[in-house]
Amino acid sequence: MASYLWRKYADYVYNKWERTFFWDMLEPYRRPKSFTPLVTIYVAAFYTGVIGAAITEQLYKEKYWEDHPGEAVPLMKPKFYGGPWKVLKGDVLPPNE
């Protein structure tokens, strides 16, 4: 019985090596993995940010109009950036509080 088990184990190990050798030879000819899922996630994240920024700006405008009806809405300060920034066209904002 022991010799039978050793023989089965030897066959398993040999066949395993043979399969590995075979698939290693075929590996260079396989199709590359697709970048489609990664690109899809990045595009969805980008447009989620764009939509979020548009909603935030609209809410800012509506709140400003409630407090100052009939006036032009000044530029909105950046939410997550406290450093210096330059406004090319438009009013300069007051300094951060």
Short mmCIF file of C-alpha atoms in Angstrom, two decimals:
data_model
loop_
_atom_site.label_atom_id
_atom_site.label_comp_id
_atom_site.label_asym_id
_atom_site.label_seq_id
_atom_site.Cartn_x
_atom_site.Cartn_y
_atom_site.Cartn_z
CA MET A 1 0.00 0.00 0.00
CA ALA A 2 2.82 2.43 0.86
CA SER A 3 4.54 1.87 -2.47
CA TYR A 4 1.25 2.52 -4.26
CA LEU A 5 0.83 5.86 -2.43
CA TRP A 6 4.44 6.86 -3.19
CA ARG A 7 3.91 6.03 -6.86
CA LYS A 8 0.69 8.09 -6.97
CA TYR A 9 2.47 10.98 -5.24
CA ALA A 10 5.37 10.77 -7.71
CA ASP A 11 2.94 10.82 -10.64
CA TYR A 12 1.18 13.84 -9.15
CA VAL A 13 4.43 15.75 -8.65
CA TYR A 14 5.70 14.89 -12.13
CA ASN A 15 2.42 15.83 -13.81
CA LYS A 16 2.31 19.06 -11.80
CA TRP A 17 5.80 19.96 -13.05
CA GLU A 18 4.78 19.01 -16.59
CA ARG A 19 1.69 21.27 -16.44
CA THR A 20 3.73 24.17 -15.06
CA PHE A 21 6.32 23.75 -17.80
CA PHE A 22 3.60 23.66 -20.47
CA TRP A 23 1.79 26.80 -19.24
CA ASP A 24 5.09 28.67 -18.80
CA MET A 25 5.80 28.05 -22.49
CA LEU A 26 2.37 29.42 -23.47
CA GLU A 27 2.47 32.49 -21.19
CA PRO A 28 4.17 34.88 -23.69
CA TYR A 29 1.42 34.19 -26.26
CA ARG A 30 -1.53 34.98 -24.00
CA ARG A 31 -3.60 38.10 -24.44
CA PRO A 32 -2.66 40.88 -22.03
CA LYS A 33 -5.06 41.64 -19.21
CA SER A 34 -7.64 44.25 -20.07
CA PHE A 35 -7.41 47.79 -18.69
CA THR A 36 -11.12 48.36 -19.32
CA PRO A 37 -12.28 47.87 -15.68
CA LEU A 38 -9.58 50.21 -14.37
CA VAL A 39 -10.32 52.89 -16.97
CA THR A 40 -14.05 52.58 -16.27
CA ILE A 41 -13.50 53.13 -12.54
CA TYR A 42 -11.27 56.16 -13.17
CA VAL A 43 -13.77 57.73 -15.59
CA ALA A 44 -16.65 57.13 -13.17
CA ALA A 45 -14.64 58.68 -10.30
CA PHE A 46 -13.74 61.70 -12.42
CA TYR A 47 -17.32 62.41 -13.47
CA THR A 48 -18.54 61.84 -9.91
CA GLY A 49 -16.15 64.60 -8.82
CA VAL A 50 -17.30 66.89 -11.64
CA ILE A 51 -20.96 66.41 -10.72
CA GLY A 52 -20.17 66.92 -7.02
CA ALA A 53 -18.34 70.17 -7.77
CA ALA A 54 -21.23 71.43 -9.91
CA ILE A 55 -23.77 70.65 -7.17
CA THR A 56 -21.57 72.34 -4.55
CA GLU A 57 -21.20 75.48 -6.67
CA GLN A 58 -24.93 75.62 -7.38
CA LEU A 59 -25.75 75.35 -3.67
CA TYR A 60 -23.22 78.12 -2.96
CA LYS A 61 -24.88 80.39 -5.54
CA GLU A 62 -28.38 79.73 -4.21
CA LYS A 63 -27.29 80.46 -0.64
CA TYR A 64 -25.58 83.70 -1.76
CA TRP A 65 -28.67 84.80 -3.71
CA GLU A 66 -30.88 84.23 -0.67
CA ASP A 67 -28.66 86.53 1.42
CA HIS A 68 -27.93 89.09 -1.36
CA PRO A 69 -30.79 89.13 -3.90
CA GLY A 70 -30.05 90.68 -7.27
CA GLU A 71 -26.26 90.82 -6.83
CA ALA A 72 -23.63 89.07 -8.91
CA VAL A 73 -22.24 86.00 -7.18
CA PRO A 74 -18.49 86.23 -6.44
CA LEU A 75 -16.18 83.33 -7.20
CA MET A 76 -16.35 80.44 -4.78
CA LYS A 77 -13.25 79.81 -2.70
CA PRO A 78 -11.59 76.43 -3.22
CA LYS A 79 -12.76 73.94 -0.59
CA PHE A 80 -9.64 71.80 -0.17
CA TYR A 81 -6.87 74.25 -1.05
CA GLY A 82 -5.74 76.96 1.33
CA GLY A 83 -2.65 78.19 -0.54
CA PRO A 84 -2.30 81.16 -2.85
CA TRP A 85 -4.16 81.13 -6.14
CA LYS A 86 -4.60 83.67 -8.89
CA VAL A 87 -7.87 84.75 -10.50
CA LEU A 88 -7.33 85.54 -14.18
CA LYS A 89 -10.73 87.08 -14.93
CA GLY A 90 -13.12 88.10 -12.19
CA ASP A 91 -13.13 89.61 -8.74
CA VAL A 92 -10.38 88.89 -6.26
CA LEU A 93 -11.74 87.12 -3.22
CA PRO A 94 -11.23 88.34 0.33
CA PRO A 95 -8.53 86.46 2.28
CA ASN A 96 -9.43 83.18 3.97
CA GLU A 97 -10.85 83.52 7.45
#
